[in-house]
Short mmCIF file of C-alpha atoms in Angstrom, two decimals:
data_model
loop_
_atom_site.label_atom_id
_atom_site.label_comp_id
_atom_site.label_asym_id
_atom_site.label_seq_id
_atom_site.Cartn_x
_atom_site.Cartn_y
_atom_site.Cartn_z
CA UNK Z 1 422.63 237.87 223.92
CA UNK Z 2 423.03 241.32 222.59
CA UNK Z 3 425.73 240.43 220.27
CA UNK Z 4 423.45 238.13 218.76
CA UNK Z 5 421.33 241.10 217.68
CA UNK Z 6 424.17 242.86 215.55
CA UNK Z 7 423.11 241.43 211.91
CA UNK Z 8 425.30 242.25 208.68
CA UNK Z 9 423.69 245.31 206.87
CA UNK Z 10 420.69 244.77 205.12
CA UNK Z 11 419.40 241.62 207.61
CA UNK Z 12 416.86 243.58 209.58
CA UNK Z 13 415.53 245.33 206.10
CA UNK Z 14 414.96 242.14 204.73
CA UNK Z 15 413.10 240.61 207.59
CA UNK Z 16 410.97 243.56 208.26
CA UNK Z 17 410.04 243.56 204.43
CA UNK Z 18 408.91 240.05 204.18
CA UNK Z 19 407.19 240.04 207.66
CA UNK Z 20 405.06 243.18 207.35
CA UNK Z 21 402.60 241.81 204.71
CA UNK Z 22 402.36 239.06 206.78
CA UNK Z 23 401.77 240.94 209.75
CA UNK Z 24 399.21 243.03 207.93
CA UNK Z 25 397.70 240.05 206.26
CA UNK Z 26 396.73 238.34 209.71
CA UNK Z 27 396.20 242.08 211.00
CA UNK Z 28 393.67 242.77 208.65
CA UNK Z 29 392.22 238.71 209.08
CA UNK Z 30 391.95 239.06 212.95
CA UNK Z 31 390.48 242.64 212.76
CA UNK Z 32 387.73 241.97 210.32
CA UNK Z 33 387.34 238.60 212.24
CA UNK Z 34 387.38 241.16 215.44
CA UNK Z 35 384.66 242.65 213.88
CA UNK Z 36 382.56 239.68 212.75
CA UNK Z 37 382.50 238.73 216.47
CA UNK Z 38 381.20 242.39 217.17
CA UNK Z 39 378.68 241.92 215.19
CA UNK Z 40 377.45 239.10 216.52
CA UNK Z 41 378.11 239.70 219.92
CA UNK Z 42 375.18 242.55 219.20
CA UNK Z 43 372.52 239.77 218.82
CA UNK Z 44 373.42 238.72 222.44
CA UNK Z 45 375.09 236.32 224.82
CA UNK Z 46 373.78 233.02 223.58
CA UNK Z 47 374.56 233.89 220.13
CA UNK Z 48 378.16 234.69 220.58
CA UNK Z 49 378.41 231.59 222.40
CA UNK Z 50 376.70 230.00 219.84
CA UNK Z 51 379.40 230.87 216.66
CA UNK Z 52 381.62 230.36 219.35
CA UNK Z 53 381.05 226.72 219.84
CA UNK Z 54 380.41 226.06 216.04
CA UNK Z 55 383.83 227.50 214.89
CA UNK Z 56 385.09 224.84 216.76
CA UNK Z 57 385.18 222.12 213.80
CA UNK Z 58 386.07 225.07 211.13
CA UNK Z 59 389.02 226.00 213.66
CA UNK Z 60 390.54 222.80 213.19
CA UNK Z 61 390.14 222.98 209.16
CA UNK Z 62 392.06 226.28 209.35
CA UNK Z 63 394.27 225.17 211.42
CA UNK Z 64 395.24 221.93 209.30
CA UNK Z 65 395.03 223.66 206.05
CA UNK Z 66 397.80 225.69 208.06
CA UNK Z 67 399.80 222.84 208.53
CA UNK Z 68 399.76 221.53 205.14
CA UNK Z 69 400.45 224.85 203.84
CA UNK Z 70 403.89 225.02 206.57
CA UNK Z 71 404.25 221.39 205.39
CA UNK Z 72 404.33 222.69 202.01
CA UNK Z 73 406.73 225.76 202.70
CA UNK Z 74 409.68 223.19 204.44
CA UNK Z 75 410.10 222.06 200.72
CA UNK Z 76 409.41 224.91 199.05
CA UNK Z 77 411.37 227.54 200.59
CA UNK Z 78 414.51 225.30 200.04
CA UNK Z 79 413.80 224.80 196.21
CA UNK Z 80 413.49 228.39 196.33
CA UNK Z 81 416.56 228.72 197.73
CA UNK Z 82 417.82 226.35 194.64
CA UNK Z 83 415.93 228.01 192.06
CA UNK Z 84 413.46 225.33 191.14
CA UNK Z 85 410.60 225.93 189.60
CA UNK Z 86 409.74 222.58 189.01
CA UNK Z 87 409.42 221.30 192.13
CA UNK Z 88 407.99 223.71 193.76
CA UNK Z 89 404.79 223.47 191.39
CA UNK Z 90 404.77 219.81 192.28
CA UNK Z 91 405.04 220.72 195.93
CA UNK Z 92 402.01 222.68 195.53
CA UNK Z 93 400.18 220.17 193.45
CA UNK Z 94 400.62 217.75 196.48
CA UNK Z 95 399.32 220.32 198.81
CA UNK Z 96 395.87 221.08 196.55
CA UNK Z 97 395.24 216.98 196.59
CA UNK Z 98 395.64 216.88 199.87
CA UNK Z 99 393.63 220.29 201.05
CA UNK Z 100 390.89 219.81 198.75
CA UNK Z 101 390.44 216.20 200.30
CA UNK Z 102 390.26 217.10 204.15
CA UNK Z 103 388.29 220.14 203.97
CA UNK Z 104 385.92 218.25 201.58
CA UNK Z 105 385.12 215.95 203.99
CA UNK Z 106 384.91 217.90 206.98
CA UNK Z 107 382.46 220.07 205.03
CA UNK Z 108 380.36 217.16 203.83
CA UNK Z 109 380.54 216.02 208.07
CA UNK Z 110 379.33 219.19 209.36
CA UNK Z 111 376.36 219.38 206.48
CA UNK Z 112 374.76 216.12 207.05
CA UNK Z 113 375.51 215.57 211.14
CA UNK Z 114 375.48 219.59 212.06
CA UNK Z 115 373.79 218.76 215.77
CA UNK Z 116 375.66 215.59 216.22
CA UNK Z 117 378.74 217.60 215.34
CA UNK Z 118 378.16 220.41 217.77
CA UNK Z 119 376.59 218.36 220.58
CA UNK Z 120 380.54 216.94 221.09
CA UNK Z 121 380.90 220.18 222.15
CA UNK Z 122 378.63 221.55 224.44
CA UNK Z 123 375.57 220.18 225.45
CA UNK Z 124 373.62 223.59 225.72
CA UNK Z 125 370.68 222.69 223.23
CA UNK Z 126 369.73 226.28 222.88
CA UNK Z 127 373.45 226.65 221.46
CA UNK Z 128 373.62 223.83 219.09
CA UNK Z 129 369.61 224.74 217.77
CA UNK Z 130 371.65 228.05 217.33
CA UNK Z 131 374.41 227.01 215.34
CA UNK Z 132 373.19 224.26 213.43
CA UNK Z 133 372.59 225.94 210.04
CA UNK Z 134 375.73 228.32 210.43
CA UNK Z 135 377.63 225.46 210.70
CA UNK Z 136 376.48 223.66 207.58
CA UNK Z 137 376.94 226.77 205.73
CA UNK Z 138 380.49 227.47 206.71
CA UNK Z 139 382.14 224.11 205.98
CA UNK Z 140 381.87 224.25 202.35
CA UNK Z 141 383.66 228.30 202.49
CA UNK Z 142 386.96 225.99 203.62
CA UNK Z 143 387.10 224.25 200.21
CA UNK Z 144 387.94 227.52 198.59
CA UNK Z 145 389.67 229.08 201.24
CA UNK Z 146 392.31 225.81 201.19
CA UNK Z 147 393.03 226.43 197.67
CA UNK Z 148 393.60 229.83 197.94
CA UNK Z 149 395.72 230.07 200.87
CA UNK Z 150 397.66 226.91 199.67
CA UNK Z 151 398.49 229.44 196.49
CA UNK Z 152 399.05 232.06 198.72
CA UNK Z 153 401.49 229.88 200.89
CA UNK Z 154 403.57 229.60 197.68
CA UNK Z 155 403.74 233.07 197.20
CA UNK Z 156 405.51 233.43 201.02
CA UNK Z 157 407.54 231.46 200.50
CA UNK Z 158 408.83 232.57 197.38
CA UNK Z 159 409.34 235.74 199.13
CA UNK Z 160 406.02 237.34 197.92
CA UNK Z 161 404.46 237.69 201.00
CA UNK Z 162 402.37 241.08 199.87
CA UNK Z 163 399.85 238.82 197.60
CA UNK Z 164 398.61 236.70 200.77
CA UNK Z 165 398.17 240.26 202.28
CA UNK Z 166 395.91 241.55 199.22
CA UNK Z 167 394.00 238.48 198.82
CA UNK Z 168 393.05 238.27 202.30
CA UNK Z 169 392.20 242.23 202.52
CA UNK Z 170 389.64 241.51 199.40
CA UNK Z 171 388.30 238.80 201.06
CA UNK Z 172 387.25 240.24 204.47
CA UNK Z 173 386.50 243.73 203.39
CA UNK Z 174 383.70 241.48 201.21
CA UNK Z 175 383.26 239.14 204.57
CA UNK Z 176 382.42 242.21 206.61
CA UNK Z 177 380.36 244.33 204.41
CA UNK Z 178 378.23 241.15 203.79
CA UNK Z 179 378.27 240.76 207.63
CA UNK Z 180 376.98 244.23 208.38
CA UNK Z 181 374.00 243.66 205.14
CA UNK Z 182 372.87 240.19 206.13
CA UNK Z 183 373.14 240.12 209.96
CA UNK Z 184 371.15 242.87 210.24
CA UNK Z 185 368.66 243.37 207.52
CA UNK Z 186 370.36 245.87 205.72
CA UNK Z 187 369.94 247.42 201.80
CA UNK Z 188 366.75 245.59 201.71
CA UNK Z 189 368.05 242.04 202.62
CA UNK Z 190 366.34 240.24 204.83
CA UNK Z 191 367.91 239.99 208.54
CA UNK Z 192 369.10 236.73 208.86
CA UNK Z 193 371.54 236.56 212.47
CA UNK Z 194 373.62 234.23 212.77
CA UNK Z 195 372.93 232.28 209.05
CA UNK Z 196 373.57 235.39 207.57
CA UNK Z 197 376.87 235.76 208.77
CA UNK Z 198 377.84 232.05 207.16
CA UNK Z 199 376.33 233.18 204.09
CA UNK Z 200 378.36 236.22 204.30
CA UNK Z 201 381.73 233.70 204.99
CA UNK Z 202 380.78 231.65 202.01
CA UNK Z 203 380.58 234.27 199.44
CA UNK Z 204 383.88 235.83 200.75
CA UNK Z 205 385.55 232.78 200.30
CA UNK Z 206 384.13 232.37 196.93
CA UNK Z 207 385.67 235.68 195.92
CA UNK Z 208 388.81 235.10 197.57
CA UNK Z 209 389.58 231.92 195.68
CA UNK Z 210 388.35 233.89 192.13
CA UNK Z 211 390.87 236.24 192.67
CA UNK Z 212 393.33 233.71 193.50
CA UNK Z 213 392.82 231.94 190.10
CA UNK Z 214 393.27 235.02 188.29
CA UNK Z 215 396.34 236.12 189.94
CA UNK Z 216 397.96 232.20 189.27
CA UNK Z 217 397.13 232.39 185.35
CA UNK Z 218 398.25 235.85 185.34
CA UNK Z 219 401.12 235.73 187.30
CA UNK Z 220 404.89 235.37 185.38
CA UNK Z 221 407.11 235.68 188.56
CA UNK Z 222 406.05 231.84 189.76
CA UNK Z 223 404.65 230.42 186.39
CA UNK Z 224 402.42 227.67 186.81
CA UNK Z 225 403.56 224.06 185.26
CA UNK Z 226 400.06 222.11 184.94
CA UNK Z 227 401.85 218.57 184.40
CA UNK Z 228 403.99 219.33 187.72
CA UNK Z 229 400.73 220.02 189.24
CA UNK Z 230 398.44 217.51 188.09
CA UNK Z 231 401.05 214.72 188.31
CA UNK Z 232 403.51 215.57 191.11
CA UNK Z 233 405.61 212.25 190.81
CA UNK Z 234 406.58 209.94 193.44
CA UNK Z 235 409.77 211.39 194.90
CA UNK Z 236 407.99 214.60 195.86
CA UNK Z 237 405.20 212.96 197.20
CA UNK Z 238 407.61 210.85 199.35
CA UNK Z 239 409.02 213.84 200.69
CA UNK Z 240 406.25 216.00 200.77
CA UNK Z 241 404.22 212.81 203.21
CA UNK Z 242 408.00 212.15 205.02
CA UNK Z 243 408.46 216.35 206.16
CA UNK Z 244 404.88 217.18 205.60
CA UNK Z 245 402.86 215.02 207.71
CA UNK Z 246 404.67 215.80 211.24
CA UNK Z 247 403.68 219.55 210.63
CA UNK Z 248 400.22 218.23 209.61
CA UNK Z 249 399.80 215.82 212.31
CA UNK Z 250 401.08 218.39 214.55
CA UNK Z 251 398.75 221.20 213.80
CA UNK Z 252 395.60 218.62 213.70
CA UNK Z 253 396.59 217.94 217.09
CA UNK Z 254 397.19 221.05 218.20
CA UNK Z 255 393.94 222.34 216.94
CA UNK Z 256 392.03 219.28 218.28
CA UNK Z 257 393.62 220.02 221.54
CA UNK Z 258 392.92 223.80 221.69
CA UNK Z 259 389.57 222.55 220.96
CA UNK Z 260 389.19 220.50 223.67
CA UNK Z 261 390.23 223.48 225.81
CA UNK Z 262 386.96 224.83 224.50
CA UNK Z 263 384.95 221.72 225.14
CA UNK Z 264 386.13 221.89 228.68
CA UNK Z 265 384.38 225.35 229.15
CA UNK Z 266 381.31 224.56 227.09
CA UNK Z 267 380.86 221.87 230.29
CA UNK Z 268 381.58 224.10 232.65
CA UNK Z 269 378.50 225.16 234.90
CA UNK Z 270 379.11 228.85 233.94
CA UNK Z 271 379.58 227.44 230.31
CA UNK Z 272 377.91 230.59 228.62
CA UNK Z 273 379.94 233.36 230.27
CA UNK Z 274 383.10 231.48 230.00
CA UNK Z 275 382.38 230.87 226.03
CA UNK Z 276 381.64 234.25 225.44
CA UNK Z 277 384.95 235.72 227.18
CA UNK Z 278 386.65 233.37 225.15
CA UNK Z 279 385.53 234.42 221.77
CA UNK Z 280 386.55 238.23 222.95
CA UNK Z 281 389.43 237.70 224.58
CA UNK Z 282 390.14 234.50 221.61
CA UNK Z 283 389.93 237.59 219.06
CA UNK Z 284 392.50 240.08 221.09
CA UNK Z 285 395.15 237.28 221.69
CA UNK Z 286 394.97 236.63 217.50
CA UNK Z 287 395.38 240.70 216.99
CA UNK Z 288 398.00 240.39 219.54
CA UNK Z 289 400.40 237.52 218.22
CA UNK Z 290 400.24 238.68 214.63
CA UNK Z 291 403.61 240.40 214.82
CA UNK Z 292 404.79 236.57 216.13
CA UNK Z 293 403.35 234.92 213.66
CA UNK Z 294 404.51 236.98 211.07
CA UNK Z 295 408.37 236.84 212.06
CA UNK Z 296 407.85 232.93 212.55
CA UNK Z 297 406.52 232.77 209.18
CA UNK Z 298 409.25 235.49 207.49
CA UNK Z 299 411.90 232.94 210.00
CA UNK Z 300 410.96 229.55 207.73
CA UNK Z 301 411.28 231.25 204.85
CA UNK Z 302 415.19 233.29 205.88
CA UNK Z 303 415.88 229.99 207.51
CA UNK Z 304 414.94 227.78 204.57
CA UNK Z 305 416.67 229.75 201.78
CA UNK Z 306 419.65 230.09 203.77
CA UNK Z 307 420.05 225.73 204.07
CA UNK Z 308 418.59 225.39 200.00
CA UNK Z 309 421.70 227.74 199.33
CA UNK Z 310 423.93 225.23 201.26
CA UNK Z 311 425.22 228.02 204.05
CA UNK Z 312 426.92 226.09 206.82
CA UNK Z 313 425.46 225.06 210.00
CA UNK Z 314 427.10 227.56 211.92
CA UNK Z 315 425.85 230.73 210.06
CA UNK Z 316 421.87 228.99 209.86
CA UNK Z 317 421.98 228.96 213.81
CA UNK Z 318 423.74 232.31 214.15
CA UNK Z 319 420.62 233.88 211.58
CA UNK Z 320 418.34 231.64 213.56
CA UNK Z 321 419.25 232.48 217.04
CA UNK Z 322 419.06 236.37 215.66
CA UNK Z 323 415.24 235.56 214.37
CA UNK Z 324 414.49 234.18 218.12
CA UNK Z 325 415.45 236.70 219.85
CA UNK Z 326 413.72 238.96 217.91
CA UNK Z 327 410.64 237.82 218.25
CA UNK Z 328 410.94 237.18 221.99
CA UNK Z 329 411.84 241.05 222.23
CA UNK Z 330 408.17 241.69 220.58
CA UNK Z 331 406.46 239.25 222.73
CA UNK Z 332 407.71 241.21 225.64
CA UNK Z 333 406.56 244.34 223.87
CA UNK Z 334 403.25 243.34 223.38
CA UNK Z 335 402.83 241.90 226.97
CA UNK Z 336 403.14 245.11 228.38
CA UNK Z 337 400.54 247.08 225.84
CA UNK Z 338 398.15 244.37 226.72
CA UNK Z 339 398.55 245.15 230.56
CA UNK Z 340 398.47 248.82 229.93
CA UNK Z 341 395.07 248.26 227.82
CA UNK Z 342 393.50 245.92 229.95
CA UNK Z 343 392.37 248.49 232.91
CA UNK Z 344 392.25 251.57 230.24
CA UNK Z 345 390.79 250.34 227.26
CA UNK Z 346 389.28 246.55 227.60
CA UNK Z 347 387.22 246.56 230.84
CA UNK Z 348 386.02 250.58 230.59
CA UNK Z 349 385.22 250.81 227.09
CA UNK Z 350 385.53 247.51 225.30
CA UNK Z 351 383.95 244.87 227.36
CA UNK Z 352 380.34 246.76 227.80
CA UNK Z 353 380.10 247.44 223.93
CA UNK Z 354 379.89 243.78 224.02
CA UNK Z 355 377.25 243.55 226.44
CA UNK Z 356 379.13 240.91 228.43
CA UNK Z 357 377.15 240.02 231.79
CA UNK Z 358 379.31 239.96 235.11
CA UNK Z 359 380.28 236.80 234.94
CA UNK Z 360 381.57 236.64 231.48
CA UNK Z 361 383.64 240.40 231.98
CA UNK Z 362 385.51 238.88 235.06
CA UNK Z 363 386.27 235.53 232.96
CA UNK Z 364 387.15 237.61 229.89
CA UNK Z 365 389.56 239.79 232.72
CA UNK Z 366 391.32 236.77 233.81
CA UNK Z 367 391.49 235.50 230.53
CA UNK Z 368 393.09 238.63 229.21
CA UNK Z 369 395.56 238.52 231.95
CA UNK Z 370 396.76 235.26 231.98
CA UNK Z 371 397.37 235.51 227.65
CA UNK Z 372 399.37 238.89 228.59
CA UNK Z 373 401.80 237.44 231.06
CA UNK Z 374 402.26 234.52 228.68
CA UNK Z 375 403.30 236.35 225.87
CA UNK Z 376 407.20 236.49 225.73
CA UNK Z 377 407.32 232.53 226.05
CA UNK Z 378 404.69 232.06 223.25
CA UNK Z 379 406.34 234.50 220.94
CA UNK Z 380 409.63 232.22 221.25
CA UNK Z 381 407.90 229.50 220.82
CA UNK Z 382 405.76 230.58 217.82
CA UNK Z 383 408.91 231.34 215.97
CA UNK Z 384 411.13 228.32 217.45
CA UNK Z 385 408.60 225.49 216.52
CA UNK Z 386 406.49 227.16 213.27
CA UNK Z 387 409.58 229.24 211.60
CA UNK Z 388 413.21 227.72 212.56
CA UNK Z 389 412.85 224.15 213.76
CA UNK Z 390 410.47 223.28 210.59
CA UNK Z 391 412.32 225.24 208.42
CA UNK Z 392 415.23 222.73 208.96
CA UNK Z 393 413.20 219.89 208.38
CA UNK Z 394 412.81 219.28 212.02
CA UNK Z 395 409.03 218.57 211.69
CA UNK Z 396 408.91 215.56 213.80
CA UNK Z 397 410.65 216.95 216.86
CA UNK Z 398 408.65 220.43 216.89
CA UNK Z 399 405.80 218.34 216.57
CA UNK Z 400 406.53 216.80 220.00
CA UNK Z 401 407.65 219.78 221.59
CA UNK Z 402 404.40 221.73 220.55
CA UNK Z 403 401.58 218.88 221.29
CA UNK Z 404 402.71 216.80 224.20
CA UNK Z 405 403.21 219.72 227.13
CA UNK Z 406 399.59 220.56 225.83
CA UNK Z 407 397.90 216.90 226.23
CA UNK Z 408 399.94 215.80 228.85
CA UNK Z 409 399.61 219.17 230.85
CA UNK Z 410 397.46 221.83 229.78
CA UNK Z 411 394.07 219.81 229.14
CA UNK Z 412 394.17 217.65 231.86
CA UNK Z 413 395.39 219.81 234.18
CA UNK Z 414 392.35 222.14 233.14
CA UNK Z 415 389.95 219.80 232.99
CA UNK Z 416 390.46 218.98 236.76
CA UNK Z 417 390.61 222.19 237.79
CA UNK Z 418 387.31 223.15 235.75
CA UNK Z 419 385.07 219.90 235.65
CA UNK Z 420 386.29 217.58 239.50
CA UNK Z 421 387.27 220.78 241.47
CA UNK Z 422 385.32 223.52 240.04
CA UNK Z 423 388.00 225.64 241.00
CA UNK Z 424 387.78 229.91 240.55
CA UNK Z 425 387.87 230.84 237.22
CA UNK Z 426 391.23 232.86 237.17
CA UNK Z 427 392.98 228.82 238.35
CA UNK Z 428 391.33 227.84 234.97
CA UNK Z 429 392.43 230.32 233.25
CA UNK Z 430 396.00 229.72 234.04
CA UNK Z 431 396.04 225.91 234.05
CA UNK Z 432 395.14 226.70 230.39
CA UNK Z 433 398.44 228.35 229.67
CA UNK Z 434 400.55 225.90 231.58
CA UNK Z 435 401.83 224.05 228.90
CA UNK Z 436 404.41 227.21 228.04
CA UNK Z 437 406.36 226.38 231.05
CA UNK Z 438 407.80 223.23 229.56
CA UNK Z 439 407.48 224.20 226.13
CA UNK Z 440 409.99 227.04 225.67
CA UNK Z 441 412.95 225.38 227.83
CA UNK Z 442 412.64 222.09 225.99
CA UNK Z 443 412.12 224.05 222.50
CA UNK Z 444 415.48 225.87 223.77
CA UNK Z 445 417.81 222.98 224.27
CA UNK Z 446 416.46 221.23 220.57
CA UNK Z 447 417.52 224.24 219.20
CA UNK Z 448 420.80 224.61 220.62
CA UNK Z 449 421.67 220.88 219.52
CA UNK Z 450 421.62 222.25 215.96
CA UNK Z 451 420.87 218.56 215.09
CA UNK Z 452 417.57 220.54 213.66
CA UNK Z 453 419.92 221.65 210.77
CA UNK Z 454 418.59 219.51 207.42
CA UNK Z 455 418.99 220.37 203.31
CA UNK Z 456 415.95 218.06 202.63
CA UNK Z 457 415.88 218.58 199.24
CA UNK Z 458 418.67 216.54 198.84
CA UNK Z 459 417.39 213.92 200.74
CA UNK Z 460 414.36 214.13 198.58
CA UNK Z 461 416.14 213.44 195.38
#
């Protein structure tokens, strides 16, 4: 396993300089996002439970506009690999169509049928009278924000990841200060809760996609070609929909199931506590995977450029099997700060600046816990199914091997033990993770098949 680790000179220098921005990109995201939930959390209980339930729905746009921006990057980072600047404008132009689209009509959903929309999940009225005009608000900030990290996306994986960093920085820094001013009533503007804390989303996003613009008509390293765009032709919409829509399909389902995961505690009798530990704890796993994330995301685009430049299947797996291990090491890393925080920094200090009640400390304890233990398996799998696996055009099998151990396992298993048996909290907890045990084996033995292996751009033309 070791041996695996010993890289030809340069390797490790190369992954750590494309992962970092990434790693500081979501770093910066999660902590602002950390933040936003602080600032909330101030207002109370009900309130945090309140955003809580209502970022449901926009959870699932980020999380698709994630998938067609991976979608995107299969195809991308392999005409990178080729040098072709061509295609990968007409790669993009598929992705806008198809971003603009979804998160258009999501936002135009939560707008006109806000209560209907939140009473799927959780019945609490005093929740969904809450979140009702947040929710309406923040829809129409994913418009922007699809564009924009669609662009970004293309930056990645061009091997540009510091642009997604700076963008994002802009557009939280502006997210937060506008959180702290409209929240709260400060500078003269009116305190507004909760609605001010969409409108604060909304303008960020706004700002984010301005500067996104300008960077694209300014930028000379990835020019833009507006007739690849506008009219991506019918071979790269073939393979964008045949490589695309398993990554898409897969992260629509994954979000939809995480959601339900959510649902389940919004039903549960202690539905308020068990929301609230969620957002907390929700917030500290996201701060805690970025390093996974960002090696998955570096992996796809290592992984990618090595098959574009037509390297053997051999040397992909070797580089591959390196980029696993890797990230499995930092999993392992991270477990252990989280169980070293938990009792030192999270329950003494953390937890009460929240004002959590009883209830919702020992859920957000249990929670914490159970993510911590976790950790090692989820960083494999992060990198396994989101960097290598799609990277090799392997979309339809990591598809499977991320969503069916969490339908099949995971959400009924926790909706028994939380809805029929009403079991102790801490059983909840962990029937929510139990869909690692399968994953990571299974995810092991497609990877060792190397049938995972693909140059789709050739099969595209």
């Amino acid at each position: 396993m070791f041996r695996a680790l010993r890289r030809e000179p340069g390797f490790y220098r190369r992954l750590w300089v494309l992962s970092l921005p990434i790693i500081l990109q979501n770093m910066i995201t999660t902590s602002l996002g950390f933040a936003d939930t602080f600032m909330v959390g101030l207002l109370g209980n009900a309130e945090m439970a309140a955003v809580t339930a209502a970022n449901v729905p926009i959870f699932i746009i980020q999380v698709v506009i994630f998938g067609f921006q991976s979608g995107m990057a299969v195809l991308v980072s392999q005409y990178w690999g080729r040098g072709d600047v061509d295609n990968i404008n007409r790669c993009m132009g598929v992705a806008l169509y198809a971003v603009t689209g979804f998160s258009t009509l999501i936002a135009l959903t939560t707008f006109l049928f806000p209560a209907q929309v939140l009473g799927l999940i959780t019945p609490n009225r005093q929740l969904v009278e809450l979140a009702v005009r947040y929710i309406q608000i923040v829809g129409f900030s994913y418009i922007f924000n699809g564009i924009s990290s669609i662009y970004a996306g293309v930056q990645r994986s061009t091997e540009y990841p510091a642009f997604g960093m700076l963008l994002f920085a802009i557009s939280m820094c502006v997210n937060t200060f506008l959180n702290f001013v409209l929240i709260f009533g400060k500078f003269g503007a009116p305190a507004m809760g909760i609605t001010g804390a969409a409108v604060a989303t909304f303008t960020s996003r706004v700002v984010e996609f301005a500067v996104a613009a300008g960077f694209a008509l300014w930028n000379k390293r990835l020019p833009l070609r507006w007739g690849c765009i506008l009219r991506p032709g019918r071979s790269i919409l073939r393979g964008f929909v045949k490589y695309s829509t398993p990554v898409v399909c897969n992260e629509a389902m994954w979000s939809i199931g995480t959601s339900m995961l959510t649902v389940i505690m919004g039903h549960m009798a202690n539905s308020q506590d068990m929301l609230a530990a969620y957002a907390l704890i929700g917030s500290i796993d996201k701060l805690s995977t970025v390093v996974c994330f960002g090696i998955a995301a570096s992996a796809a685009v290592i992984v990618g450029k090595e098959i574009g430049q037509g390297r053997d299947k051999e040397h992909v797996f070797s580089v591959s099997w390196t980029l696993l291990l890797v990230s499995m090491f930092v999993g392992a890393f991270v477990m252990v700060l989280l169980l070293i925080l938990l009792p030192t920094f999270f329950r003494p200090v953390l937890f009460p600046l929240f004002k959590l009640s009883p209830g919702a400390t020992q859920a957000a304890v249990y929670l914490a816990v159970v993510y911590a233990l976790f950790m090692p398996m989820r960083a494999f799998d992060i990198t396994n199914i989101t960097g290598v696996l799609r990277a090799g055009g392997d979309g339809k099998m990591a598809s499977i091997i991320d969503i069916t151990p969490l339908w099949l396992l995971a959400i009924p298993l926790m909706a028994v033990a939380a809805l029929v048996l009403q079991a102790p909290t801490w059983v909840v907890c962990i029937s929510m993770q139990a869909e690692n045990i399968c994953k990571c084996p299974i995810g092991l033995v497609r990877f060792h098949s190397r049938r995972w292996i693909n140059d789709i751009t050739r099969m595209v033309e």
